[in-house]
GROMACS .gro file of C-alpha atoms in nm:
model
  364
    1MET     CA    1   4.021   0.524   0.184
    2SER     CA    2   4.083   0.181   0.032
    3LYS     CA    3   3.712   0.148  -0.050
    4VAL     CA    4   3.714   0.478  -0.243
    5SER     CA    5   4.041   0.385  -0.410
    6ASP     CA    6   3.891   0.053  -0.520
    7ILE     CA    7   3.585   0.230  -0.665
    8LEU     CA    8   3.802   0.473  -0.861
    9LYS     CA    9   4.025   0.197  -0.998
   10ARG     CA   10   3.720  -0.002  -1.106
   11ASP     CA   11   3.569   0.306  -1.269
   12MET     CA   12   3.887   0.391  -1.458
   13LYS     CA   13   3.876   0.040  -1.604
   14LEU     CA   14   3.508   0.090  -1.701
   15PHE     CA   15   3.591   0.429  -1.855
   16TYR     CA   16   3.852   0.283  -2.089
   17GLU     CA   17   3.627  -0.012  -2.173
   18ASP     CA   18   3.367   0.242  -2.289
   19TYR     CA   19   3.637   0.442  -2.467
   20ASP     CA   20   3.742   0.132  -2.664
   21THR     CA   21   3.383   0.030  -2.752
   22GLU     CA   22   3.165   0.139  -3.043
   23ALA     CA   23   2.791   0.178  -2.988
   24ASN     CA   24   2.585  -0.106  -3.133
   25LEU     CA   25   2.309   0.109  -3.282
   26SER     CA   26   1.968  -0.030  -3.368
   27ASP     CA   27   1.630   0.086  -3.494
   28THR     CA   28   1.334   0.041  -3.264
   29THR     CA   29   0.964  -0.015  -3.326
   30SER     CA   30   0.858  -0.028  -2.960
   31ASP     CA   31   0.535   0.147  -2.862
   32THR     CA   32   0.655   0.187  -2.502
   33VAL     CA   33   0.652   0.546  -2.376
   34LEU     CA   34   0.985   0.615  -2.207
   35VAL     CA   35   1.015   0.898  -1.955
   36SER     CA   36   1.378   0.975  -1.876
   37ASP     CA   37   1.493   1.189  -1.587
   38PHE     CA   38   1.846   1.299  -1.501
   39THR     CA   39   1.910   1.352  -1.131
   40GLU     CA   40   2.208   1.300  -0.905
   41TYR     CA   41   1.994   1.163  -0.616
   42ASN     CA   42   2.256   1.282  -0.371
   43PRO     CA   43   2.057   1.155  -0.185
   44LEU     CA   44   1.706   1.113  -0.326
   45HIS     CA   45   1.483   1.363  -0.142
   46ASN     CA   46   1.120   1.476  -0.165
   47GLY     CA   47   1.198   1.722  -0.445
   48HIS     CA   48   1.327   1.438  -0.662
   49TYR     CA   49   1.033   1.220  -0.563
   50HIS     CA   50   0.783   1.497  -0.645
   51CYS     CA   51   0.930   1.535  -0.995
   52MET     CA   52   0.923   1.159  -1.052
   53LYS     CA   53   0.567   1.122  -0.920
   54THR     CA   54   0.440   1.413  -1.132
   55ALA     CA   55   0.574   1.252  -1.449
   56ARG     CA   56   0.445   0.907  -1.348
   57ASP     CA   57   0.098   1.048  -1.281
   58MET     CA   58   0.095   1.210  -1.627
   59PHE     CA   59   0.207   0.889  -1.800
   60PRO     CA   60   0.110   0.601  -1.567
   61ASP     CA   61   0.182   0.329  -1.824
   62SER     CA   62   0.524   0.463  -1.919
   63LEU     CA   63   0.868   0.320  -1.847
   64PHE     CA   64   1.041   0.557  -1.605
   65VAL     CA   65   1.418   0.561  -1.651
   66ALA     CA   66   1.642   0.754  -1.413
   67ILE     CA   67   1.987   0.856  -1.538
   68VAL     CA   68   2.220   0.869  -1.238
   69PRO     CA   69   2.571   1.013  -1.286
   70GLY     CA   70   2.826   0.739  -1.268
   71LEU     CA   71   3.196   0.695  -1.316
   72PHE     CA   72   3.430   0.826  -1.046
   73GLU     CA   73   3.144   0.920  -0.808
   74ARG     CA   74   3.204   1.295  -0.821
   75SER     CA   75   2.923   1.548  -0.862
   76GLY     CA   76   2.901   1.835  -1.109
   77ARG     CA   77   3.078   2.040  -0.844
   78GLY     CA   78   3.363   1.789  -0.838
   79ILE     CA   79   3.273   1.678  -0.483
   80PRO     CA   80   3.245   1.308  -0.385
   81TYR     CA   81   2.886   1.182  -0.367
   82ILE     CA   82   2.725   1.067  -0.042
   83LEU     CA   83   2.655   0.715  -0.168
   84PRO     CA   84   2.795   0.503  -0.454
   85ARG     CA   85   2.567   0.502  -0.757
   86GLU     CA   86   2.450   0.141  -0.719
   87ILE     CA   87   2.299   0.234  -0.383
   88ARG     CA   88   2.150   0.558  -0.518
   89ALA     CA   89   1.998   0.346  -0.795
   90GLU     CA   90   1.853   0.101  -0.542
   91ILE     CA   91   1.668   0.384  -0.367
   92ALA     CA   92   1.537   0.521  -0.698
   93VAL     CA   93   1.383   0.185  -0.793
   94ASP     CA   94   1.236   0.138  -0.448
   95VAL     CA   95   1.051   0.473  -0.468
   96GLY     CA   96   0.921   0.435  -0.823
   97ALA     CA   97   1.176   0.415  -1.106
   98ASP     CA   98   1.156   0.116  -1.343
   99ILE     CA   99   1.516   0.134  -1.465
  100VAL     CA  100   1.823   0.323  -1.348
  101VAL     CA  101   2.110   0.370  -1.592
  102GLU     CA  102   2.454   0.510  -1.540
  103GLY     CA  103   2.510   0.866  -1.659
  104PRO     CA  104   2.834   1.039  -1.758
  105PRO     CA  105   3.129   1.111  -1.527
  106MET     CA  106   3.022   1.459  -1.421
  107GLY     CA  107   3.300   1.541  -1.179
  108ILE     CA  108   3.583   1.521  -1.431
  109MET     CA  109   3.404   1.711  -1.710
  110GLY     CA  110   3.316   2.070  -1.781
  111SER     CA  111   2.945   2.156  -1.761
  112GLY     CA  112   2.911   2.173  -2.140
  113GLN     CA  113   3.081   1.836  -2.180
  114TYR     CA  114   2.856   1.644  -1.944
  115SER     CA  115   2.546   1.827  -2.069
  116LEU     CA  116   2.630   1.701  -2.418
  117CYS     CA  117   2.680   1.346  -2.288
  118LEU     CA  118   2.350   1.354  -2.100
  119CYS     CA  119   2.164   1.471  -2.408
  120LYS     CA  120   2.325   1.196  -2.615
  121THR     CA  121   2.196   0.957  -2.348
  122PHE     CA  122   1.841   1.092  -2.388
  123GLN     CA  123   1.879   1.028  -2.760
  124ALA     CA  124   2.019   0.677  -2.716
  125LEU     CA  125   1.732   0.588  -2.482
  126ASN     CA  126   1.481   0.699  -2.747
  127THR     CA  127   1.330   0.927  -2.483
  128ASP     CA  128   0.972   1.047  -2.523
  129TYR     CA  129   0.950   1.284  -2.224
  130ILE     CA  130   1.202   1.453  -1.994
  131PRO     CA  131   1.077   1.574  -1.652
  132ARG     CA  132   1.280   1.859  -1.508
  133GLY     CA  133   1.242   2.065  -1.193
  134TYR     CA  134   1.265   2.444  -1.218
  135LYS     CA  135   1.255   2.746  -0.990
  136PRO     CA  136   0.983   3.004  -1.067
  137VAL     CA  137   1.166   3.332  -1.130
  138GLU     CA  138   1.087   3.631  -1.346
  139GLY     CA  139   1.124   3.550  -1.716
  140ILE     CA  140   1.148   3.170  -1.679
  141ASP     CA  141   0.794   3.101  -1.809
  142GLU     CA  142   0.876   3.242  -2.153
  143ILE     CA  143   1.204   3.049  -2.164
  144LEU     CA  144   1.028   2.721  -2.080
  145LYS     CA  145   0.756   2.796  -2.336
  146ARG     CA  146   1.016   2.850  -2.612
  147ILE     CA  147   1.198   2.529  -2.519
  148ASN     CA  148   0.881   2.321  -2.544
  149MET     CA  149   0.814   2.484  -2.881
  150GLY     CA  150   1.141   2.319  -2.986
  151HIS     CA  151   1.335   2.646  -3.015
  152HIS     CA  152   1.711   2.643  -2.978
  153VAL     CA  153   1.750   2.824  -2.645
  154ALA     CA  154   2.101   2.881  -2.513
  155SER     CA  155   2.272   3.053  -2.222
  156LYS     CA  156   2.515   3.321  -2.334
  157PRO     CA  157   2.728   3.541  -2.108
  158TYR     CA  158   2.476   3.740  -1.903
  159LYS     CA  159   2.176   3.661  -2.125
  160ILE     CA  160   1.947   3.381  -2.242
  161GLN     CA  161   1.895   3.374  -2.617
  162ASP     CA  162   1.640   3.212  -2.847
  163LYS     CA  163   1.874   3.120  -3.134
  164THR     CA  164   1.578   3.015  -3.349
  165THR     CA  165   1.431   3.367  -3.353
  166HIS     CA  166   1.751   3.554  -3.254
  167GLU     CA  167   1.573   3.714  -2.957
  168THR     CA  168   1.713   3.781  -2.612
  169LEU     CA  169   1.469   3.623  -2.368
  170LEU     CA  170   1.636   3.731  -2.047
  171LYS     CA  171   1.927   3.950  -1.947
  172GLY     CA  172   2.145   3.825  -1.666
  173LYS     CA  173   2.219   3.477  -1.533
  174LEU     CA  174   1.988   3.193  -1.433
  175GLU     CA  175   2.004   2.999  -1.108
  176GLU     CA  176   2.162   2.654  -1.132
  177ASP     CA  177   1.847   2.441  -1.182
  178ASN     CA  178   1.709   2.674  -1.447
  179TYR     CA  179   2.048   2.706  -1.614
  180VAL     CA  180   2.064   2.326  -1.650
  181ILE     CA  181   1.739   2.335  -1.851
  182THR     CA  182   1.876   2.587  -2.102
  183SER     CA  183   2.202   2.391  -2.117
  184PHE     CA  184   2.003   2.079  -2.207
  185ALA     CA  185   1.810   2.267  -2.475
  186ASN     CA  186   2.134   2.394  -2.624
  187SER     CA  187   2.300   2.050  -2.624
  188LEU     CA  188   1.990   1.872  -2.758
  189SER     CA  189   1.981   2.124  -3.044
  190LYS     CA  190   2.347   2.061  -3.121
  191ILE     CA  191   2.292   1.686  -3.162
  192GLY     CA  192   1.977   1.733  -3.370
  193PHE     CA  193   1.733   1.586  -3.117
  194ASP     CA  194   1.380   1.724  -3.163
  195TYR     CA  195   1.260   1.805  -2.811
  196THR     CA  196   0.936   1.979  -2.910
  197GLY     CA  197   0.682   1.908  -2.637
  198LYS     CA  198   0.911   1.656  -2.467
  199PHE     CA  199   0.993   1.846  -2.148
  200ILE     CA  200   0.772   1.811  -1.842
  201PHE     CA  201   0.854   2.116  -1.633
  202VAL     CA  202   0.781   2.066  -1.263
  203GLU     CA  203   0.796   2.356  -1.020
  204ARG     CA  204   1.035   2.275  -0.740
  205ILE     CA  205   0.889   2.223  -0.394
  206GLU     CA  206   1.012   2.409  -0.088
  207GLY     CA  207   1.128   2.272   0.243
  208VAL     CA  208   1.423   2.057   0.136
  209SER     CA  209   1.768   2.156   0.262
  210GLY     CA  210   2.070   1.977   0.119
  211THR     CA  211   2.286   2.127   0.394
  212LEU     CA  212   2.066   1.985   0.672
  213ILE     CA  213   2.051   1.646   0.500
  214ARG     CA  214   2.431   1.628   0.476
  215GLU     CA  215   2.463   1.731   0.841
  216SER     CA  216   2.213   1.462   0.944
  217ILE     CA  217   2.420   1.198   0.765
  218GLN     CA  218   2.745   1.313   0.922
  219LYS     CA  219   2.584   1.309   1.269
  220ASP     CA  220   2.377   0.993   1.203
  221ASN     CA  221   2.075   1.181   1.334
  222PHE     CA  222   1.779   1.230   1.101
  223ASP     CA  223   1.535   1.398   1.342
  224ARG     CA  224   1.549   1.734   1.161
  225VAL     CA  225   1.508   1.595   0.808
  226THR     CA  226   1.250   1.317   0.837
  227GLY     CA  227   1.003   1.526   0.634
  228MET     CA  228   1.255   1.602   0.359
  229MET     CA  229   1.320   1.253   0.225
  230PRO     CA  230   1.120   0.937   0.152
  231GLU     CA  231   1.137   0.679   0.429
  232LYS     CA  232   1.331   0.447   0.198
  233THR     CA  233   1.611   0.702   0.157
  234ILE     CA  234   1.651   0.740   0.533
  235GLU     CA  235   1.635   0.363   0.581
  236VAL     CA  236   1.914   0.305   0.329
  237LEU     CA  237   2.125   0.594   0.461
  238LYS     CA  238   2.110   0.447   0.814
  239ARG     CA  239   2.201   0.105   0.676
  240GLU     CA  240   2.497   0.238   0.478
  241ILE     CA  241   2.625   0.443   0.771
  242THR     CA  242   2.635   0.115   0.964
  243ASN     CA  243   2.806  -0.051   0.665
  244ASP     CA  244   3.061   0.234   0.646
  245SER     CA  245   2.961   0.299   0.284
  246ILE     CA  246   2.923   0.679   0.301
  247ILE     CA  247   3.183   0.826   0.065
  248TYR     CA  248   3.095   1.196   0.096
  249GLY     CA  249   3.408   1.409   0.119
  250ILE     CA  250   3.644   1.111   0.095
  251ARG     CA  251   3.916   1.133  -0.168
  252ASP     CA  252   4.205   0.916  -0.283
  253GLU     CA  253   4.460   1.159  -0.144
  254GLU     CA  254   4.758   0.943  -0.238
  255SER     CA  255   4.662   0.940  -0.607
  256ILE     CA  256   4.591   1.313  -0.617
  257LEU     CA  257   4.927   1.405  -0.462
  258ALA     CA  258   5.112   1.158  -0.688
  259THR     CA  259   4.966   1.321  -0.999
  260ALA     CA  260   5.032   1.674  -0.875
  261ASN     CA  261   5.388   1.598  -0.764
  262ASP     CA  262   5.504   1.361  -1.038
  263TYR     CA  263   5.335   1.465  -1.365
  264SER     CA  264   5.541   1.681  -1.597
  265MET     CA  265   5.424   2.027  -1.697
  266GLU     CA  266   5.328   1.884  -2.037
  267LYS     CA  267   5.125   1.595  -1.891
  268LEU     CA  268   4.942   1.825  -1.649
  269SER     CA  269   4.858   2.072  -1.926
  270ALA     CA  270   4.711   1.787  -2.133
  271LEU     CA  271   4.456   1.691  -1.863
  272ASN     CA  272   4.089   1.778  -1.910
  273LEU     CA  273   4.003   2.138  -1.805
  274PHE     CA  274   4.374   2.214  -1.757
  275ASN     CA  275   4.582   2.474  -1.939
  276ASP     CA  276   4.946   2.586  -1.916
  277LYS     CA  277   4.872   2.851  -1.654
  278LEU     CA  278   4.700   2.606  -1.419
  279ALA     CA  279   4.968   2.341  -1.473
  280LYS     CA  280   5.243   2.596  -1.402
  281SER     CA  281   5.081   2.706  -1.075
  282ILE     CA  282   5.095   2.345  -0.956
  283VAL     CA  283   5.448   2.279  -1.081
  284ASP     CA  284   5.580   2.602  -0.927
  285ASN     CA  285   5.441   2.520  -0.582
  286ARG     CA  286   5.518   2.150  -0.548
  287PRO     CA  287   5.599   1.921  -0.380
  288PHE     CA  288   5.275   1.897  -0.184
  289ASP     CA  289   5.238   1.700   0.139
  290ASP     CA  290   4.862   1.740   0.176
  291LEU     CA  291   4.550   1.838  -0.015
  292LYS     CA  292   4.512   2.172   0.164
  293SER     CA  293   4.841   2.310   0.032
  294LEU     CA  294   4.765   2.172  -0.314
  295GLU     CA  295   4.419   2.327  -0.319
  296GLU     CA  296   4.563   2.664  -0.221
  297SER     CA  297   4.797   2.652  -0.521
  298ILE     CA  298   4.512   2.599  -0.770
  299LEU     CA  299   4.424   2.925  -0.941
  300PRO     CA  300   4.060   3.037  -0.904
  301GLY     CA  301   3.851   2.930  -1.202
  302PHE     CA  302   3.526   3.019  -1.373
  303SER     CA  303   3.315   2.876  -1.090
  304SER     CA  304   3.329   2.856  -0.712
  305HIS     CA  305   3.373   2.478  -0.741
  306PHE     CA  306   3.661   2.488  -0.989
  307ARG     CA  307   3.921   2.378  -0.735
  308GLN     CA  308   3.716   2.071  -0.641
  309ARG     CA  309   3.686   1.980  -1.008
  310VAL     CA  310   4.063   2.011  -1.046
  311LEU     CA  311   4.117   1.778  -0.748
  312SER     CA  312   3.884   1.525  -0.911
  313ILE     CA  313   4.079   1.544  -1.236
  314LEU     CA  314   4.411   1.498  -1.054
  315GLU     CA  315   4.249   1.202  -0.878
  316ASN     CA  316   4.145   1.053  -1.214
  317PRO     CA  317   4.396   1.195  -1.464
  318ILE     CA  318   4.255   1.162  -1.816
  319PRO     CA  319   4.389   1.370  -2.108
  320LYS     CA  320   4.147   1.614  -2.268
  321GLU     CA  321   4.197   1.445  -2.608
  322VAL     CA  322   4.077   1.115  -2.462
  323ILE     CA  323   3.776   1.287  -2.304
  324SER     CA  324   3.691   1.443  -2.641
  325GLU     CA  325   3.699   1.106  -2.819
  326TYR     CA  326   3.500   0.950  -2.532
  327ILE     CA  327   3.229   1.215  -2.575
  328ASP     CA  328   3.219   1.160  -2.953
  329LYS     CA  329   3.111   0.797  -2.911
  330TYR     CA  330   2.912   0.842  -2.589
  331PRO     CA  331   2.723   0.638  -2.479
  332SER     CA  332   2.900   0.339  -2.628
  333ASN     CA  333   2.755   0.119  -2.353
  334ILE     CA  334   2.429   0.151  -2.161
  335ARG     CA  335   2.499   0.032  -1.807
  336VAL     CA  336   2.196  -0.066  -1.600
  337LEU     CA  337   2.247  -0.003  -1.229
  338ALA     CA  338   1.910  -0.135  -1.107
  339TYR     CA  339   1.573  -0.240  -1.245
  340LYS     CA  340   1.227  -0.307  -1.108
  341ASN     CA  341   1.173  -0.646  -1.270
  342LYS     CA  342   1.270  -0.850  -1.576
  343GLU     CA  343   0.964  -0.734  -1.770
  344SER     CA  344   1.072  -0.372  -1.732
  345LEU     CA  345   1.425  -0.460  -1.837
  346GLU     CA  346   1.303  -0.635  -2.154
  347LYS     CA  347   1.079  -0.340  -2.245
  348PHE     CA  348   1.377  -0.112  -2.192
  349LYS     CA  349   1.602  -0.317  -2.422
  350GLU     CA  350   1.335  -0.319  -2.694
  351LYS     CA  351   1.286   0.058  -2.670
  352ILE     CA  352   1.638   0.200  -2.678
  353ASN     CA  353   1.867   0.263  -2.977
  354ASN     CA  354   2.178   0.083  -2.848
  355LYS     CA  355   2.208  -0.294  -2.805
  356ASN     CA  356   2.514  -0.267  -2.578
  357VAL     CA  357   2.320  -0.305  -2.252
  358LEU     CA  358   2.536  -0.408  -1.958
  359ASN     CA  359   2.464  -0.462  -1.589
  360LEU     CA  360   2.691  -0.313  -1.327
  361ARG     CA  361   2.483  -0.457  -1.048
  362LEU     CA  362   2.183  -0.685  -1.102
  363ARG     CA  363   1.862  -0.642  -0.911
  364SER     CA  364   1.585  -0.900  -0.955
   0.00000   0.00000   0.00000
């Protein structure tokens, strides 16, 4: 627990350093082609590798930059990652990435908030191409076609709309991977980033089970998943199991309970994603002695993972007004988690639109 607590304390310090920093914007004249992928790499499996390799084969002389979600080590579902981001970045470089940069704090944000931050990262990196995996379902081909035409495509309740032509492209909801693509298109349109022809859509491969991978890690037995991940991923996972560095499912319970038990109704209501109704449900049922009773008091939200997101926010209590200001200036710093070599790092610095390039962990 102390290791996770130390990570969260460090990340809260980094968050407020970013919050207090203004981006040092610059113009670029670099001819380097930059391919930028966003993936959690939780952990990096053959699906991720296939997407990376497809883009690298299309643009062999490009600089491949992976954006790996960072601060607070919680996924878009609000659940702790398997490995800290520096180690996820190490694997990404070892299997083919040139640079890995830290992405936004997914676990404490709403999906629209972190989608906006990610798209502002694509813009700050001066991205030329964005590879993205998708699932082939009925209607998706037309949606992907419109996006690569540069149309403003957005997900609305129970429909996908082309806001450029005011057409409904699909009625109903998209699966998660495909929804992320339309969310990106919507956010990129909002910030005025021209993404015409920039997406590289890669059909997702079969045969990768996140559930089996997680079970293999918990049992320290990879016999059933050796064909699902690159050898490097398995090698590092085994090493970090030995090093006791797996953080999946581990929370700073003391901090969560302190926030839930001690914060006033007003302070709880002011937290990101909170409202008066949610705050009242916690206040009315406290004090809490454990996470199970606390989780049961959290009202169901708009997604099946809402309660996990709420736990992550209680774990890292940041007011929604601070989050809003943080998003406005995001990314104020570009933090490099790993890089292939110094030549790649210099090309990266020359290419991007922000001179505030920092290193969280150096790799030479």
